[in-house]
Tab-separated table of C-alpha atoms in Angstrom:
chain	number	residue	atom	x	y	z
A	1	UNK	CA	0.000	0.000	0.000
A	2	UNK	CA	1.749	3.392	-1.187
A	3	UNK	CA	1.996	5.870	1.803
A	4	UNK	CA	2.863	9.722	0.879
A	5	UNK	CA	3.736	11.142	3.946
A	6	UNK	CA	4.251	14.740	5.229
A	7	UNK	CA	6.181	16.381	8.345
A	8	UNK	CA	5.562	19.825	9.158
A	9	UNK	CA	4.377	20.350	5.778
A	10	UNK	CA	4.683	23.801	4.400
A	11	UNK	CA	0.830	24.180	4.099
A	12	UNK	CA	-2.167	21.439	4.885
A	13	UNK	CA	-5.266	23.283	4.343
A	14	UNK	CA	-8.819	22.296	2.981
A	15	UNK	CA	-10.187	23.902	-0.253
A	16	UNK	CA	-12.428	23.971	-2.918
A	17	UNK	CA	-13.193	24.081	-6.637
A	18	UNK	CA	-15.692	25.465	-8.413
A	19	UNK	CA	-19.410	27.451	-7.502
A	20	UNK	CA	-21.068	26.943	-4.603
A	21	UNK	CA	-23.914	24.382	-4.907
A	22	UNK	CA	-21.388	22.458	-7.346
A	23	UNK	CA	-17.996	22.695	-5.458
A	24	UNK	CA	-15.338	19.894	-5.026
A	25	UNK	CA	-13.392	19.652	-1.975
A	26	UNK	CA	-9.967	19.281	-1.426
A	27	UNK	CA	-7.653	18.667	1.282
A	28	UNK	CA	-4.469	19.822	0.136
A	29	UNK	CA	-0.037	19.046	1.532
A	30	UNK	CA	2.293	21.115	0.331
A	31	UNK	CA	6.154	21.101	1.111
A	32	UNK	CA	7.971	23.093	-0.831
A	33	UNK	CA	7.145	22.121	-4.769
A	34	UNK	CA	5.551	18.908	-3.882
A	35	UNK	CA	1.661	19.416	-3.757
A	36	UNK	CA	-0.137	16.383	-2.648
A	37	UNK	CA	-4.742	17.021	-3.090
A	38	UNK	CA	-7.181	14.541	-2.226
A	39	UNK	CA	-11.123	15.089	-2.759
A	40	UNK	CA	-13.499	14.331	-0.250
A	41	UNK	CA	-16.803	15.533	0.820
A	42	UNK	CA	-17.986	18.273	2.659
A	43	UNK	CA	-19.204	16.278	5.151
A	44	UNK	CA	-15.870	15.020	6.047
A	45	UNK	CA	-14.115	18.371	6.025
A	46	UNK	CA	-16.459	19.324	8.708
A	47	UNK	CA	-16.100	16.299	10.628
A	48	UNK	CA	-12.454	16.446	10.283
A	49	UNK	CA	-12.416	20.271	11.467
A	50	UNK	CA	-14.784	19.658	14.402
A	51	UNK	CA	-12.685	16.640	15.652
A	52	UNK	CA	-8.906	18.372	15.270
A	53	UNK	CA	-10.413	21.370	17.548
A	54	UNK	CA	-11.911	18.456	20.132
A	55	UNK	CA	-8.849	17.219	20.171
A	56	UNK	CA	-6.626	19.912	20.948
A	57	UNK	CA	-9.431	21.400	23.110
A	58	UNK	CA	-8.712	18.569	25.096
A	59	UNK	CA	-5.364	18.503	24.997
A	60	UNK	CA	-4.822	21.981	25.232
A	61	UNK	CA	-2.045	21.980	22.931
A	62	UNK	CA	-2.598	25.022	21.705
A	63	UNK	CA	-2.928	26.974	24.886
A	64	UNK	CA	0.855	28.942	25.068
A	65	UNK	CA	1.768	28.867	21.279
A	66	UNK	CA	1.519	31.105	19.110
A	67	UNK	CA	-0.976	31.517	16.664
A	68	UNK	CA	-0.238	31.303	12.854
A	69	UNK	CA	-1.143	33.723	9.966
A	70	UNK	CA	-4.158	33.057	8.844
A	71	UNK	CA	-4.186	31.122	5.274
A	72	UNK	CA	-6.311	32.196	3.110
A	73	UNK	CA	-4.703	31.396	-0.569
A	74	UNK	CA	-6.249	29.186	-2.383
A	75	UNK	CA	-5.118	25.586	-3.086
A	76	UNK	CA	-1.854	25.373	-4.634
A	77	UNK	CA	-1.801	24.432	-8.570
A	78	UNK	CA	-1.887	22.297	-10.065
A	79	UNK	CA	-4.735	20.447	-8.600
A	80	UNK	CA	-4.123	16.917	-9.103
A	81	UNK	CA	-6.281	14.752	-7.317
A	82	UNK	CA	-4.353	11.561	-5.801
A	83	UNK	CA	-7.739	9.867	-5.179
A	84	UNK	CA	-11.045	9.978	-3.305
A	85	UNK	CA	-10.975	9.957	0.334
A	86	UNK	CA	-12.630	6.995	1.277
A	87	UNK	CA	-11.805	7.066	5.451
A	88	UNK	CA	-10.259	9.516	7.657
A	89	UNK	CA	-8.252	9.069	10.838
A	90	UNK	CA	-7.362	11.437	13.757
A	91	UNK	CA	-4.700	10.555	16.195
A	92	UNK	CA	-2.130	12.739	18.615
A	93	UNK	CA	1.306	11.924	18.813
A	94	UNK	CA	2.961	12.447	22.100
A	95	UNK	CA	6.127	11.735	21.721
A	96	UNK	CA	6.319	14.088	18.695
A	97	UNK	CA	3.667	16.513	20.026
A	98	UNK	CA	1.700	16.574	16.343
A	99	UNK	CA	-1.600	16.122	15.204
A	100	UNK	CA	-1.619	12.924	12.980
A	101	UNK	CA	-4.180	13.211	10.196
A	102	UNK	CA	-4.412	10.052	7.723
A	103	UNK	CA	-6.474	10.376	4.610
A	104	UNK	CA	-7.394	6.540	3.155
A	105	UNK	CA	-8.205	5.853	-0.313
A	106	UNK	CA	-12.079	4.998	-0.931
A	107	UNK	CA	-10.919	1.152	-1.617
A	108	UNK	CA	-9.845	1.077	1.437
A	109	UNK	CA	-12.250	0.272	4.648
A	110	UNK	CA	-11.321	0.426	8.323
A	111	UNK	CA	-13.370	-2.129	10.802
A	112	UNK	CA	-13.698	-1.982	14.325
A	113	UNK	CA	-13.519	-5.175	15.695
A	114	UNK	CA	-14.977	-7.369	19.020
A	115	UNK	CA	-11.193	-6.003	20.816
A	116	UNK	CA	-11.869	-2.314	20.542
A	117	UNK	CA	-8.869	-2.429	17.945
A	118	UNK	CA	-9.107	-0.945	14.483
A	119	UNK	CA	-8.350	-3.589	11.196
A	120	UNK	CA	-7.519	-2.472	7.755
A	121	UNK	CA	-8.931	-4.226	4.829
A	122	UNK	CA	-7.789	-3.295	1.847
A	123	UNK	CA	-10.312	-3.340	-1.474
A	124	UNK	CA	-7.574	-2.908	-3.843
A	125	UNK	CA	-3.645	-3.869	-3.335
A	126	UNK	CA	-2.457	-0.324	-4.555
A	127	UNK	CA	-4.765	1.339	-2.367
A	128	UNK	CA	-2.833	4.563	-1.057
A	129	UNK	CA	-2.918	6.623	2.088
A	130	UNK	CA	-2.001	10.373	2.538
A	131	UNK	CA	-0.475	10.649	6.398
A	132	UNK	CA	0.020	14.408	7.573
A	133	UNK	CA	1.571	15.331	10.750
A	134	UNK	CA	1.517	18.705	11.567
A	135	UNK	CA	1.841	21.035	14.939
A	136	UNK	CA	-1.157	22.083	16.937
A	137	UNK	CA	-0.848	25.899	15.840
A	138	UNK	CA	-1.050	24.656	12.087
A	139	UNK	CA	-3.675	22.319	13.303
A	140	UNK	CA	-5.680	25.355	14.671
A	141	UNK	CA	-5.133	27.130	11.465
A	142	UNK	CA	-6.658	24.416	9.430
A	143	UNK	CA	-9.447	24.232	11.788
A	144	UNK	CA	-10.278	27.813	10.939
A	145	UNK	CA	-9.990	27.909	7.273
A	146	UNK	CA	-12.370	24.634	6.933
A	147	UNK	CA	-14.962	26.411	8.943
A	148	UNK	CA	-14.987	29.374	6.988
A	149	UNK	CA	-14.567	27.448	3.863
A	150	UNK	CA	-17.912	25.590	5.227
A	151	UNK	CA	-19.783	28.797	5.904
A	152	UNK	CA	-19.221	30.097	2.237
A	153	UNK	CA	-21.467	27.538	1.017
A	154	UNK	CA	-25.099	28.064	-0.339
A	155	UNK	CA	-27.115	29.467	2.678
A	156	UNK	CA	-30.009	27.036	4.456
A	157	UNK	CA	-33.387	27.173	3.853
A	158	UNK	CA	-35.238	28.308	6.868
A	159	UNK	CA	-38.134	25.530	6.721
A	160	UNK	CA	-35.553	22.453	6.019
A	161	UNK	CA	-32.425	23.414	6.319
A	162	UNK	CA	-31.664	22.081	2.944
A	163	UNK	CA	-29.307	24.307	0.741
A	164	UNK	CA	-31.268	26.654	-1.302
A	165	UNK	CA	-30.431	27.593	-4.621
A	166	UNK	CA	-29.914	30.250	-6.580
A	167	UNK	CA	-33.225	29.272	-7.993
A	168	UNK	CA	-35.060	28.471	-5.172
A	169	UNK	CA	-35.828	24.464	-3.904
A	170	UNK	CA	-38.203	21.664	-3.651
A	171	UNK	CA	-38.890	21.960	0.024
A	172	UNK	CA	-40.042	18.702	1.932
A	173	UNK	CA	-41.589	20.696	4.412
A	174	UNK	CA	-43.325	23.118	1.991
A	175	UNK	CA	-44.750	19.932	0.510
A	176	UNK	CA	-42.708	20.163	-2.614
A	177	UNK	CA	-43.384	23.877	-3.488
A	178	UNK	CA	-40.850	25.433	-4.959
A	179	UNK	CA	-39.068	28.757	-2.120
């Protein structure tokens, strides 16, 4: 199973392409002129996000560092997608004091089983997984740009909480009427 791995990467941020209502997302390494992007869903972004900021909440590993410029660039070009995120882990690392985030191809499932203990089974033999550790501070930063990047997104409709688009939506709970 290829592994592309990062250290203190020069950049790990999540991104997107395209409008909203038809955007892909991206997480994105960069160290130095490698560029490494994955897609994934929103979904996961925001569950990634939300669990990095549990995490160091609870660790409070980000308590007396300081904080990093913000980044707000967009994803570095070209925008080669490696593959589709299929599972993502979350671990800290004490000994090296860095957030460990591991992005697994889709072929690729994780099982929990009867022990507690995690198994990989692998779909595909060339599967590949990105692995990016990074420092709580750049952690942080990530944390915030994801969120944002989430809140740019087509705004909820008030009844459902379905995105509305530009042209209005079927809303279940408008009984199919267009808003």
């Amino acid at each position: 199973m290829p592994l592309i791995e990062y250290v203190d990467p020069d950049r790990f941020v999540a991104g997107t392409v395209g409008p909203a209502g038809q955007r892909t997302f991206f997480l994105q390494a960069v160290d130095g002129r490698r560029i490494t992007s994955v897609s994934l869903e929103k979904a996961q972004v925001a569950m990634l996000a939300e669990r990095i900021d549990e995490l160091l909440d609870q660790l409070d590993a980000t308590a007396d560092v300081p904080v990093l410029e913000p980044d707000n660039e967009p994803l570095s070009t070209p925008i080669d997608d490696e593959f589709r995120v299929g599972t993502l882990t979350l671990a800290w690392d004490p000994e090296t004091l860095r957030v460990i985030v591991e992005c697994l191809d889709s072929t690729v499932s994780v099982e929990v089983g009867e022990s507690g203990e995690p198994s990989v089974a692998v779909d595909e033999p060339d599967s590949t997984t990105l692995r990016v550790a990074v420092q709580p501070q750049m952690a942080r930063e990530f944390t915030r740009r994801a969120t944002a990047l989430l809140e740019q997104g087509r705004p909820p409709c008030p009844l459902c909480g379905d995105p509305l688009d530009p042209n209005g939506h079927v809303c279940p709970r408008a009984n199919g009427y267009k808003r």
